[in-house]
mmCIF file of C-alpha atoms in Angstrom:
data_model
loop_
_atom_site.group_PDB
_atom_site.id
_atom_site.type_symbol
_atom_site.label_atom_id
_atom_site.label_comp_id
_atom_site.label_asym_id
_atom_site.label_seq_id
_atom_site.Cartn_x
_atom_site.Cartn_y
_atom_site.Cartn_z
ATOM 1 C CA MET A 364 0.046 0.078 -0.047
ATOM 2 C CA GLY A 365 1.468 3.433 -0.897
ATOM 3 C CA TYR A 366 1.895 6.391 1.376
ATOM 4 C CA CYS A 367 -1.253 8.154 0.150
ATOM 5 C CA ALA A 368 -3.358 5.203 0.332
ATOM 6 C CA ARG A 369 -2.177 4.490 3.792
ATOM 7 C CA ARG A 370 -2.759 7.999 4.950
ATOM 8 C CA HIS A 371 -6.231 8.153 3.209
ATOM 9 C CA SER A 372 -7.423 4.943 4.955
ATOM 10 C CA ARG A 373 -6.135 6.242 8.421
ATOM 11 C CA VAL A 374 -7.585 9.621 8.001
ATOM 12 C CA GLN A 375 -10.818 8.056 6.756
ATOM 13 C CA ASN A 376 -10.948 5.688 9.770
ATOM 14 C CA ARG A 377 -9.979 8.419 12.105
ATOM 15 C CA LEU A 378 -12.156 11.316 10.996
ATOM 16 C CA LYS A 379 -15.182 9.470 10.072
ATOM 17 C CA GLY A 380 -15.126 9.796 6.364
ATOM 18 C CA HIS A 381 -14.166 13.539 5.970
ATOM 19 C CA THR A 382 -11.613 12.911 3.395
ATOM 20 C CA ASN A 383 -12.906 14.684 0.264
ATOM 21 C CA PHE A 384 -11.344 17.927 -0.678
ATOM 22 C CA ARG A 385 -13.804 20.863 -0.995
ATOM 23 C CA VAL A 386 -13.195 24.407 -1.873
ATOM 24 C CA TYR A 387 -14.458 27.286 0.309
ATOM 25 C CA LYS A 388 -14.221 31.011 0.496
ATOM 26 C CA PHE A 389 -13.203 31.451 4.122
ATOM 27 C CA GLY A 390 -12.057 34.566 5.911
ATOM 28 C CA GLY A 391 -11.695 36.319 2.490
ATOM 29 C CA LEU A 392 -9.414 33.443 1.146
ATOM 30 C CA ASN A 393 -10.048 30.653 -1.263
ATOM 31 C CA VAL A 394 -9.386 27.446 0.671
ATOM 32 C CA ARG A 395 -9.240 23.793 -0.503
ATOM 33 C CA SER A 396 -9.677 21.566 2.519
ATOM 34 C CA GLU A 397 -9.594 17.881 3.322
ATOM 35 C CA PHE A 398 -11.328 18.670 6.713
ATOM 36 C CA GLU A 399 -15.024 19.853 6.304
ATOM 37 C CA LEU A 400 -15.333 23.471 7.342
ATOM 38 C CA SER A 401 -18.780 23.089 8.639
ATOM 39 C CA LEU A 402 -19.418 26.915 9.193
ATOM 40 C CA ALA A 403 -18.462 27.778 5.627
ATOM 41 C CA ASP A 404 -20.378 26.960 2.392
ATOM 42 C CA PRO A 405 -18.463 25.085 -0.274
ATOM 43 C CA VAL A 406 -18.076 27.064 -3.578
ATOM 44 C CA ALA A 407 -17.512 25.691 -7.044
ATOM 45 C CA ALA A 408 -13.935 25.896 -8.128
ATOM 46 C CA LYS A 409 -14.053 27.073 -11.765
ATOM 47 C CA HIS A 410 -11.278 26.757 -14.297
ATOM 48 C CA GLY A 411 -8.459 29.037 -13.356
ATOM 49 C CA PHE A 412 -9.794 29.462 -9.766
ATOM 50 C CA ALA A 413 -6.789 30.310 -7.657
ATOM 51 C CA ILE A 414 -6.367 28.461 -4.226
ATOM 52 C CA ASP A 415 -4.888 30.546 -1.542
ATOM 53 C CA VAL A 416 -4.787 27.958 1.161
ATOM 54 C CA GLU A 417 -4.648 24.120 1.320
ATOM 55 C CA ILE A 418 -5.686 22.314 4.404
ATOM 56 C CA HIS A 419 -4.529 18.654 4.942
ATOM 57 C CA LEU A 420 -5.257 15.960 7.458
ATOM 58 C CA CYS A 421 -2.504 13.540 8.445
ATOM 59 C CA ALA A 422 -1.555 11.316 11.350
ATOM 60 C CA LEU A 423 -0.043 13.143 14.230
ATOM 61 C CA ASP A 424 3.258 11.238 13.898
ATOM 62 C CA GLU A 425 3.628 12.352 10.318
ATOM 63 C CA LEU A 426 3.983 16.087 11.406
ATOM 64 C CA SER A 427 7.445 17.236 12.262
ATOM 65 C CA LEU A 428 7.118 17.481 16.189
ATOM 66 C CA GLY A 429 9.063 20.062 17.732
ATOM 67 C CA GLU A 430 8.527 21.986 20.891
ATOM 68 C CA PRO A 431 4.855 22.763 21.962
ATOM 69 C CA VAL A 432 5.111 26.067 20.032
ATOM 70 C CA ASP A 433 7.897 26.009 17.684
ATOM 71 C CA ILE A 434 8.555 29.406 16.150
ATOM 72 C CA SER A 435 12.080 28.909 15.149
ATOM 73 C CA LYS A 436 11.175 29.409 11.435
ATOM 74 C CA SER A 437 8.422 31.982 10.942
ATOM 75 C CA ASN A 438 7.132 30.411 7.816
ATOM 76 C CA ASP A 439 7.076 26.937 9.153
ATOM 77 C CA PHE A 440 5.240 27.143 12.509
ATOM 78 C CA PHE A 441 4.217 24.104 14.541
ATOM 79 C CA PHE A 442 2.094 24.067 17.648
ATOM 80 C CA TYR A 443 0.621 21.385 19.765
ATOM 81 C CA VAL A 444 -2.731 21.210 21.192
ATOM 82 C CA SER A 445 -2.844 17.988 23.045
ATOM 83 C CA ASP A 446 -1.626 14.333 22.736
ATOM 84 C CA ASN A 447 -4.147 13.984 19.957
ATOM 85 C CA LEU A 448 -3.899 17.105 17.940
ATOM 86 C CA ALA A 449 -1.253 19.452 16.402
ATOM 87 C CA PHE A 450 -0.851 21.842 13.576
ATOM 88 C CA ARG A 451 1.889 22.837 11.154
ATOM 89 C CA ILE A 452 1.374 26.031 9.171
ATOM 90 C CA GLN A 453 3.705 26.823 6.335
ATOM 91 C CA ASN A 454 4.229 29.793 4.195
ATOM 92 C CA GLY A 455 0.805 31.159 4.648
ATOM 93 C CA GLN A 456 -0.288 28.655 2.283
ATOM 94 C CA SER A 457 -0.880 25.291 3.880
ATOM 95 C CA ILE A 458 -2.118 24.010 7.150
ATOM 96 C CA SER A 459 -1.402 20.316 8.197
ATOM 97 C CA ILE A 460 -3.747 18.895 10.861
ATOM 98 C CA GLY A 461 -2.006 16.075 12.690
ATOM 99 C CA CYS A 462 -4.662 13.972 14.582
ATOM 100 C CA THR A 463 -5.338 10.462 16.000
ATOM 101 C CA THR A 464 -8.245 8.253 16.184
ATOM 102 C CA GLN A 465 -9.083 9.981 19.575
ATOM 103 C CA THR A 466 -9.330 13.567 18.117
ATOM 104 C CA SER A 467 -12.774 14.886 17.865
ATOM 105 C CA ASN A 468 -13.874 17.065 14.928
ATOM 106 C CA SER A 469 -15.119 19.825 17.146
ATOM 107 C CA ASP A 470 -11.616 20.185 18.682
ATOM 108 C CA ILE A 471 -10.117 20.233 15.100
ATOM 109 C CA ASN A 472 -12.528 22.916 14.133
ATOM 110 C CA LEU A 473 -11.935 24.922 17.192
ATOM 111 C CA TYR A 474 -8.205 25.197 16.737
ATOM 112 C CA LEU A 475 -8.137 25.156 12.958
ATOM 113 C CA ILE A 476 -10.216 28.308 12.558
ATOM 114 C CA GLY A 477 -8.718 29.721 15.683
ATOM 115 C CA SER A 478 -4.940 29.620 16.471
ATOM 116 C CA ALA A 479 -4.051 27.961 13.116
ATOM 117 C CA TRP A 480 -5.833 30.417 11.085
ATOM 118 C CA GLY A 481 -4.425 33.183 13.004
ATOM 119 C CA VAL A 482 -0.851 31.987 12.469
ATOM 120 C CA LEU A 483 -1.604 31.688 8.772
ATOM 121 C CA CYS A 484 -2.918 35.171 8.523
ATOM 122 C CA HIS A 485 0.246 36.565 10.277
ATOM 123 C CA GLN A 486 2.396 34.547 7.699
ATOM 124 C CA ARG A 487 0.425 36.283 4.953
ATOM 125 C CA CYS A 488 0.942 39.740 6.847
ATOM 126 C CA LEU A 489 -2.845 39.988 7.303
ATOM 127 C CA LEU A 490 -3.839 41.636 10.547
ATOM 128 C CA PRO A 491 -6.394 39.538 12.483
ATOM 129 C CA LEU A 492 -8.350 41.377 15.237
ATOM 130 C CA HIS A 493 -9.536 39.403 18.151
ATOM 131 C CA CYS A 494 -13.129 40.653 18.324
ATOM 132 C CA SER A 495 -16.883 39.966 17.998
ATOM 133 C CA ALA A 496 -18.726 42.173 15.673
ATOM 134 C CA VAL A 497 -22.175 43.383 14.400
ATOM 135 C CA THR A 498 -23.101 45.525 11.541
ATOM 136 C CA ASN A 499 -24.722 49.030 11.690
ATOM 137 C CA GLY A 500 -25.655 50.982 8.580
ATOM 138 C CA GLY A 501 -23.433 48.915 6.340
ATOM 139 C CA LEU A 502 -20.397 49.325 8.683
ATOM 140 C CA ALA A 503 -18.726 46.893 11.029
ATOM 141 C CA ILE A 504 -18.810 47.493 14.652
ATOM 142 C CA ALA A 505 -16.224 45.448 16.609
ATOM 143 C CA PHE A 506 -15.960 44.569 20.292
ATOM 144 C CA CYS A 507 -12.725 43.750 21.811
ATOM 145 C CA GLY A 508 -11.451 42.969 25.244
ATOM 146 C CA PRO A 509 -9.958 40.347 27.495
ATOM 147 C CA SER A 510 -11.381 36.822 27.326
ATOM 148 C CA GLY A 511 -14.485 36.547 29.670
ATOM 149 C CA MET A 512 -15.388 40.278 29.326
ATOM 150 C CA GLY A 513 -18.576 39.476 27.441
ATOM 151 C CA LYS A 514 -17.722 40.242 23.702
ATOM 152 C CA SER A 515 -19.854 37.447 22.306
ATOM 153 C CA THR A 516 -22.675 38.090 24.794
ATOM 154 C CA LEU A 517 -22.739 41.658 23.990
ATOM 155 C CA ALA A 518 -22.872 41.049 20.155
ATOM 156 C CA ALA A 519 -25.578 38.495 20.641
ATOM 157 C CA GLY A 520 -27.515 40.995 22.826
ATOM 158 C CA LEU A 521 -27.303 43.534 19.991
ATOM 159 C CA THR A 522 -28.726 41.146 17.485
ATOM 160 C CA GLN A 523 -31.942 41.160 19.531
ATOM 161 C CA ARG A 524 -32.001 44.908 19.042
ATOM 162 C CA GLY A 525 -31.890 44.823 15.358
ATOM 163 C CA PHE A 526 -28.050 44.670 14.474
ATOM 164 C CA ALA A 527 -26.914 41.831 12.228
ATOM 165 C CA HIS A 528 -24.258 39.579 13.706
ATOM 166 C CA LEU A 529 -20.915 39.465 11.813
ATOM 167 C CA CYS A 530 -18.313 37.454 13.715
ATOM 168 C CA ASP A 531 -17.236 35.835 16.960
ATOM 169 C CA ASP A 532 -13.564 35.867 17.807
ATOM 170 C CA VAL A 533 -11.674 37.038 14.746
ATOM 171 C CA ALA A 534 -11.827 39.364 11.763
ATOM 172 C CA MET A 535 -9.166 40.407 9.303
ATOM 173 C CA LEU A 536 -8.291 44.230 9.066
ATOM 174 C CA GLU A 537 -6.789 45.634 5.799
ATOM 175 C CA LEU A 538 -6.304 49.318 4.837
ATOM 176 C CA VAL A 539 -7.771 49.994 1.387
ATOM 177 C CA GLY A 540 -7.420 53.585 0.291
ATOM 178 C CA ASP A 541 -8.601 55.633 3.339
ATOM 179 C CA GLN A 542 -10.866 52.991 4.760
ATOM 180 C CA VAL A 543 -10.223 49.943 6.966
ATOM 181 C CA GLN A 544 -11.756 46.909 5.415
ATOM 182 C CA PHE A 545 -13.217 44.365 7.879
ATOM 183 C CA THR A 546 -13.473 40.640 6.781
ATOM 184 C CA PRO A 547 -15.222 38.445 9.380
ATOM 185 C CA VAL A 548 -13.709 34.980 9.873
ATOM 186 C CA GLU A 549 -16.722 32.655 9.978
ATOM 187 C CA LYS A 550 -16.443 30.833 13.243
ATOM 188 C CA GLY A 551 -20.041 30.580 14.617
ATOM 189 C CA LEU A 552 -21.149 32.335 17.649
ATOM 190 C CA LYS A 553 -20.082 30.712 20.941
ATOM 191 C CA LEU A 554 -21.802 31.607 24.363
ATOM 192 C CA TRP A 555 -21.354 30.330 27.734
ATOM 193 C CA ARG A 556 -24.328 28.543 29.305
ATOM 194 C CA ASP A 557 -25.252 31.473 31.481
ATOM 195 C CA ALA A 558 -25.282 33.862 28.517
ATOM 196 C CA THR A 559 -27.669 31.672 26.604
ATOM 197 C CA ASP A 560 -29.952 31.628 29.620
ATOM 198 C CA THR A 561 -29.859 35.453 30.003
ATOM 199 C CA LEU A 562 -30.494 36.124 26.355
ATOM 200 C CA GLN A 563 -32.873 33.121 26.082
ATOM 201 C CA ILE A 564 -31.126 31.779 23.086
ATOM 202 C CA PRO A 565 -31.449 28.047 22.277
ATOM 203 C CA ARG A 566 -28.000 26.069 22.747
ATOM 204 C CA GLY A 567 -26.550 24.340 19.818
ATOM 205 C CA PRO A 568 -23.734 21.947 19.913
ATOM 206 C CA ARG A 569 -21.025 22.171 22.613
ATOM 207 C CA VAL A 570 -17.909 23.844 21.438
ATOM 208 C CA GLY A 571 -15.217 21.410 22.556
ATOM 209 C CA THR A 572 -14.670 18.452 24.713
ATOM 210 C CA GLU A 573 -12.684 20.098 27.557
ATOM 211 C CA PRO A 574 -14.792 19.611 30.672
ATOM 212 C CA ASP A 575 -14.414 23.256 31.867
ATOM 213 C CA LEU A 576 -15.518 24.628 28.449
ATOM 214 C CA ASP A 577 -19.280 24.989 29.066
ATOM 215 C CA LYS A 578 -19.704 26.903 25.870
ATOM 216 C CA TYR A 579 -22.102 26.214 23.006
ATOM 217 C CA TYR A 580 -22.506 27.240 19.426
ATOM 218 C CA VAL A 581 -25.698 29.232 18.828
ATOM 219 C CA ASP A 582 -27.465 29.927 15.666
ATOM 220 C CA MET A 583 -27.552 33.410 14.268
ATOM 221 C CA PRO A 584 -29.989 33.200 11.473
ATOM 222 C CA ASP A 585 -29.450 36.665 10.155
ATOM 223 C CA SER A 586 -25.585 36.538 10.188
ATOM 224 C CA GLN A 587 -23.897 38.661 7.629
ATOM 225 C CA ALA A 588 -20.595 37.040 7.939
ATOM 226 C CA LYS A 589 -19.833 36.213 4.338
ATOM 227 C CA ALA A 590 -18.963 39.897 3.205
ATOM 228 C CA THR A 591 -16.344 42.582 3.736
ATOM 229 C CA TYR A 592 -17.342 45.681 5.453
ATOM 230 C CA GLY A 593 -15.788 49.026 6.173
ATOM 231 C CA LEU A 594 -14.882 49.239 9.767
ATOM 232 C CA GLY A 595 -16.942 51.839 11.740
ATOM 233 C CA VAL A 596 -15.836 51.764 15.409
ATOM 234 C CA ILE A 597 -14.111 49.536 17.793
ATOM 235 C CA TYR A 598 -15.256 49.328 21.415
ATOM 236 C CA ILE A 599 -12.980 47.969 24.041
ATOM 237 C CA LEU A 600 -14.948 46.301 26.863
ATOM 238 C CA SER A 601 -13.787 46.747 30.368
ATOM 239 C CA GLN A 602 -15.368 46.404 33.818
ATOM 240 C CA SER A 603 -16.118 49.526 35.750
ATOM 241 C CA THR A 604 -14.972 49.941 39.333
ATOM 242 C CA ASN A 605 -18.449 51.293 40.259
ATOM 243 C CA SER A 606 -21.849 50.839 38.904
ATOM 244 C CA GLU A 607 -21.598 53.298 36.145
ATOM 245 C CA ILE A 608 -21.714 52.619 32.464
ATOM 246 C CA THR A 609 -19.433 54.852 30.391
ATOM 247 C CA ILE A 610 -18.286 55.114 26.809
ATOM 248 C CA THR A 611 -14.998 57.155 26.409
ATOM 249 C CA PRO A 612 -12.784 57.822 23.331
ATOM 250 C CA LEU A 613 -9.358 56.528 23.382
ATOM 251 C CA SER A 614 -6.447 58.364 21.804
ATOM 252 C CA GLY A 615 -2.627 58.343 21.345
ATOM 253 C CA ILE A 616 -0.649 55.972 23.279
ATOM 254 C CA GLU A 617 -3.534 54.417 25.163
ATOM 255 C CA LYS A 618 -5.265 53.728 21.706
ATOM 256 C CA PHE A 619 -2.007 52.241 20.361
ATOM 257 C CA ARG A 620 -1.206 50.047 23.269
ATOM 258 C CA ILE A 621 -4.864 48.623 23.594
ATOM 259 C CA PHE A 622 -5.056 48.057 19.974
ATOM 260 C CA LEU A 623 -1.975 45.923 19.980
ATOM 261 C CA GLU A 624 -3.314 43.915 22.840
ATOM 262 C CA ASN A 625 -6.256 42.935 20.776
ATOM 263 C CA ILE A 626 -4.520 41.724 17.674
ATOM 264 C CA TYR A 627 -5.181 38.106 17.514
ATOM 265 C CA ARG A 628 -2.297 35.978 18.773
ATOM 266 C CA TYR A 629 -0.093 39.086 18.944
ATOM 267 C CA GLU A 630 2.509 37.224 20.925
ATOM 268 C CA TRP A 631 3.104 34.845 17.983
ATOM 269 C CA ALA A 632 2.820 37.835 15.377
ATOM 270 C CA THR A 633 5.864 39.344 16.857
ATOM 271 C CA GLN A 634 7.833 36.131 16.185
ATOM 272 C CA ILE A 635 6.337 35.317 12.855
ATOM 273 C CA ARG A 636 6.458 38.835 11.285
ATOM 274 C CA ASP A 637 9.077 41.621 10.938
ATOM 275 C CA SER A 638 8.292 43.691 13.798
ATOM 276 C CA GLN A 639 8.894 47.100 12.050
ATOM 277 C CA GLU A 640 6.627 45.923 9.173
ATOM 278 C CA LEU A 641 3.802 44.912 11.727
ATOM 279 C CA ILE A 642 4.051 48.116 13.630
ATOM 280 C CA SER A 643 3.996 50.182 10.368
ATOM 281 C CA GLN A 644 0.856 48.355 9.384
ATOM 282 C CA VAL A 645 -0.622 49.195 12.822
ATOM 283 C CA PHE A 646 0.303 52.859 12.690
ATOM 284 C CA GLN A 647 -1.341 53.055 9.310
ATOM 285 C CA LEU A 648 -4.520 51.473 10.397
ATOM 286 C CA LEU A 649 -4.910 53.453 13.578
ATOM 287 C CA ASP A 650 -4.928 56.702 11.682
ATOM 288 C CA HIS A 651 -8.343 55.411 10.266
ATOM 289 C CA ILE A 652 -9.896 53.821 13.329
ATOM 290 C CA GLU A 653 -12.060 55.268 16.082
ATOM 291 C CA ILE A 654 -11.704 53.394 19.421
ATOM 292 C CA TYR A 655 -13.830 53.922 22.504
ATOM 293 C CA GLN A 656 -13.795 52.227 25.923
ATOM 294 C CA PHE A 657 -17.051 50.777 26.882
ATOM 295 C CA SER A 658 -17.010 50.265 30.727
ATOM 296 C CA ARG A 659 -19.819 48.585 32.663
ATOM 297 C CA PRO A 660 -20.359 46.595 35.781
ATOM 298 C CA LYS A 661 -19.411 42.927 35.502
ATOM 299 C CA ASN A 662 -22.661 41.599 36.713
ATOM 300 C CA MET A 663 -25.614 41.371 34.400
ATOM 301 C CA MET A 664 -27.873 43.587 36.381
ATOM 302 C CA LYS A 665 -27.202 46.457 34.061
ATOM 303 C CA PHE A 666 -26.676 44.502 30.942
ATOM 304 C CA ALA A 667 -29.849 45.811 29.050
ATOM 305 C CA GLU A 668 -29.019 49.331 30.164
ATOM 306 C CA GLY A 669 -25.629 48.965 28.689
ATOM 307 C CA LEU A 670 -26.928 47.613 25.552
ATOM 308 C CA ASP A 671 -29.284 50.510 25.231
ATOM 309 C CA MET A 672 -26.608 52.985 25.719
ATOM 310 C CA LEU A 673 -24.244 51.160 23.266
ATOM 311 C CA ALA A 674 -26.916 51.017 20.673
ATOM 312 C CA ALA A 675 -27.602 54.547 20.917
ATOM 313 C CA HIS A 676 -23.892 55.449 20.717
ATOM 314 C CA MET A 677 -23.358 53.172 17.667
ATOM 315 C CA LYS A 678 -26.303 54.702 15.823
ATOM 316 C CA SER A 679 -24.808 58.285 16.594
ATOM 317 C CA ARG A 680 -21.463 57.110 15.121
ATOM 318 C CA GLY A 681 -23.187 55.606 12.068
ATOM 319 C CA LYS A 682 -24.640 58.950 11.146
ATOM 320 C CA ASN A 683 -21.171 60.396 10.459
ATOM 321 C CA MET B 628 24.691 63.683 38.027
ATOM 322 C CA GLN B 629 24.040 65.890 35.135
ATOM 323 C CA LEU B 630 24.615 63.979 31.909
ATOM 324 C CA PHE B 631 25.095 67.102 29.747
ATOM 325 C CA ASP B 632 25.483 70.746 29.443
ATOM 326 C CA ASP B 633 24.492 73.672 27.199
ATOM 327 C CA ASN B 634 26.621 72.543 24.428
ATOM 328 C CA SER B 635 25.516 68.966 24.442
ATOM 329 C CA VAL B 636 23.955 67.847 21.182
ATOM 330 C CA PHE B 637 20.591 65.857 21.341
ATOM 331 C CA THR B 638 19.580 63.707 18.499
ATOM 332 C CA ARG B 639 16.756 61.176 17.982
ATOM 333 C CA ASN B 640 18.213 57.568 18.331
ATOM 334 C CA VAL B 641 18.347 55.326 15.388
ATOM 335 C CA GLY B 642 16.378 52.052 15.740
ATOM 336 C CA LEU B 643 13.095 53.831 16.520
ATOM 337 C CA MET B 644 9.719 53.895 14.802
ATOM 338 C CA ALA B 645 7.429 56.853 15.396
ATOM 339 C CA THR B 646 4.135 58.233 14.297
ATOM 340 C CA ASP B 647 1.609 60.930 15.181
ATOM 341 C CA LEU B 648 -1.502 59.669 16.573
ATOM 342 C CA ASP B 649 -4.310 61.916 17.448
ATOM 343 C CA SER B 650 -2.470 64.757 19.448
ATOM 344 C CA GLU B 651 0.436 62.524 20.534
ATOM 345 C CA SER B 652 3.659 61.043 19.112
ATOM 346 C CA ILE B 653 4.055 57.334 19.562
ATOM 347 C CA VAL B 654 7.609 56.233 19.554
ATOM 348 C CA LEU B 655 8.641 52.504 19.556
ATOM 349 C CA HIS B 656 12.108 51.405 20.589
ATOM 350 C CA VAL B 657 12.299 48.549 18.210
ATOM 351 C CA LYS B 658 14.935 46.390 19.993
ATOM 352 C CA SER B 659 13.513 46.729 23.487
ATOM 353 C CA GLY B 660 9.874 46.741 22.275
ATOM 354 C CA LYS B 661 9.244 49.636 24.721
ATOM 355 C CA ILE B 662 6.578 52.204 23.544
ATOM 356 C CA PHE B 663 6.578 55.909 24.564
ATOM 357 C CA GLY B 664 3.706 58.329 24.191
ATOM 358 C CA MET B 665 4.595 61.981 24.099
ATOM 359 C CA ALA B 666 2.005 64.688 24.436
ATOM 360 C CA GLU B 667 2.016 68.322 24.541
ATOM 361 C CA THR B 668 5.404 69.883 25.530
ATOM 362 C CA GLY B 669 7.018 66.351 25.451
ATOM 363 C CA LYS B 670 5.770 65.949 21.840
ATOM 364 C CA ARG B 671 7.009 69.409 20.986
ATOM 365 C CA ILE B 672 10.504 68.523 22.236
ATOM 366 C CA TRP B 673 10.306 65.416 20.130
ATOM 367 C CA ASP B 674 9.259 67.406 17.224
ATOM 368 C CA LEU B 675 12.115 69.888 17.643
ATOM 369 C CA LEU B 676 14.577 67.055 17.700
ATOM 370 C CA SER B 677 13.777 66.000 14.154
ATOM 371 C CA GLU B 678 17.211 67.846 13.731
ATOM 372 C CA PRO B 679 20.074 67.547 16.135
ATOM 373 C CA LEU B 680 19.925 70.520 18.783
ATOM 374 C CA THR B 681 22.069 71.714 21.524
ATOM 375 C CA PHE B 682 20.531 71.873 25.123
ATOM 376 C CA ALA B 683 20.836 75.600 24.952
ATOM 377 C CA VAL B 684 19.141 76.037 21.539
ATOM 378 C CA LEU B 685 16.455 73.633 22.449
ATOM 379 C CA THR B 686 15.546 75.445 25.699
ATOM 380 C CA GLN B 687 15.681 78.821 23.909
ATOM 381 C CA LYS B 688 13.176 77.713 21.503
ATOM 382 C CA LEU B 689 10.759 76.417 24.141
ATOM 383 C CA VAL B 690 11.246 79.509 26.260
ATOM 384 C CA ALA B 691 10.251 81.648 23.254
ATOM 385 C CA GLU B 692 7.287 79.483 22.278
ATOM 386 C CA TYR B 693 5.800 78.895 25.775
ATOM 387 C CA ASP B 694 6.907 82.251 27.167
ATOM 388 C CA ILE B 695 8.135 80.561 30.390
ATOM 389 C CA ASP B 696 10.761 81.184 32.975
ATOM 390 C CA PRO B 697 14.224 80.142 31.365
ATOM 391 C CA GLU B 698 15.601 78.459 34.597
ATOM 392 C CA ALA B 699 12.430 76.390 35.239
ATOM 393 C CA CYS B 700 12.272 75.456 31.596
ATOM 394 C CA ALA B 701 15.891 74.227 31.605
ATOM 395 C CA ASN B 702 15.270 72.234 34.800
ATOM 396 C CA ASP B 703 12.108 70.580 33.364
ATOM 397 C CA VAL B 704 13.735 69.831 30.012
ATOM 398 C CA SER B 705 16.842 68.362 31.626
ATOM 399 C CA ASP B 706 14.732 66.018 33.628
ATOM 400 C CA TYR B 707 12.774 65.000 30.470
ATOM 401 C CA LEU B 708 15.876 64.593 28.316
ATOM 402 C CA THR B 709 17.664 62.535 30.906
ATOM 403 C CA GLU B 710 14.548 60.158 30.992
ATOM 404 C CA LEU B 711 14.691 60.009 27.103
ATOM 405 C CA VAL B 712 18.443 59.289 27.033
ATOM 406 C CA LYS B 713 18.059 56.540 29.702
ATOM 407 C CA ALA B 714 15.304 55.032 27.727
ATOM 408 C CA GLY B 715 17.331 54.894 24.535
ATOM 409 C CA VAL B 716 14.934 57.203 22.576
ATOM 410 C CA VAL B 717 17.456 60.156 22.415
ATOM 411 C CA ASP B 718 21.173 60.078 22.097
ATOM 412 C CA VAL B 719 23.395 62.877 23.779
ATOM 413 C CA SER B 720 27.004 63.951 22.691
ATOM 414 C CA THR B 721 29.058 66.558 24.178
ATOM 415 C CA PRO B 722 31.614 68.123 21.978
ATOM 416 C CA GLN B 723 35.115 68.495 23.495
ATOM 417 C CA PRO B 724 36.179 72.059 24.180
ATOM 418 C CA ALA B 725 38.344 73.752 21.693
ATOM 419 C CA GLY B 726 42.097 72.643 22.069
ATOM 420 C CA GLN B 727 41.055 69.372 23.708
ATOM 421 C CA GLU B 728 40.500 67.245 20.585
ATOM 422 C CA ASN B 729 42.739 64.311 19.968
#
């Protein structure tokens, strides 16, 4: 049995038959993938259709194993998730998924369109922003902040006030002329159990297999994730030290620092990319981005009041 | 200890990236990764140092622009430049007095 046939049969056995290559438009790129991207729709690859990214499956021991995160070569980046899953990302063009019979599809999906995709974007000198987003008046409105600050819950809450959902977790930023273009990465909205209860949204499949990750995909029927938008405003979520809800503009060094903090996998970006090129890109983008700090109490008591205030602010910015 | 005198020449360090953002200058020391924000008078000093200046000329310019006491200005600017030199943002060189060159 030849190498390809052996790999094919192993992968087929391991991944329950997900062995056919399909072509997708994902995160603004044309992707040919052996692993089914359940959140993206396959597209027909016509003659002359240029593939930007190839995604392959292989046995874990077929990947070149290095340190848990091997960044010795920026264009050949390896990272290890568990004893059953690792990724190798090369030249911004290919992602190899190393897995075993124990690997779940949900775990592959979670890290493939998360960290692995983030590395690929940095290798391609694209700037991924860690955010959730909705759209207002044809512009993307992004919400950033530390994990657990409520980005996804806030975006989901705004959909119940008439804003269409754009993305959960990551979007690509690119300066085109004088406007920052915002391309959502389709990852599906994930909410903690208590957030689905608060918003009364039905829970879908559980996100991963880790016992502490009590998070669920939820359906956003009016999602507008498949297009590119101009970026309107970024809101940085933070916790207020009192019971007040405030929205304040950020500028200068504060704006710069907080933007860096919210670049997806920034700690890896500084290793993968030329730092001067990266910072130049950030300088150029920030000239065209408005950032506000949205500060509110952590508890959900004032959640609805915060949503009202934010919605009114977003609408006022959308009039510009 | 005073690191410089009136004749000391200040220049922006090489290995920096800088931009103006809103009303501030943002300066990144590429090697150390340290970031500096300069606003108001600090930004003005940074702007003036787009060309090498002696301490005396720099403070004279600031006194004329801000209509402030020369001695207070010299003290404040001295402290600020000391910080910038220690941070590697600005270089200082003090010419040898005439007759002492090698």
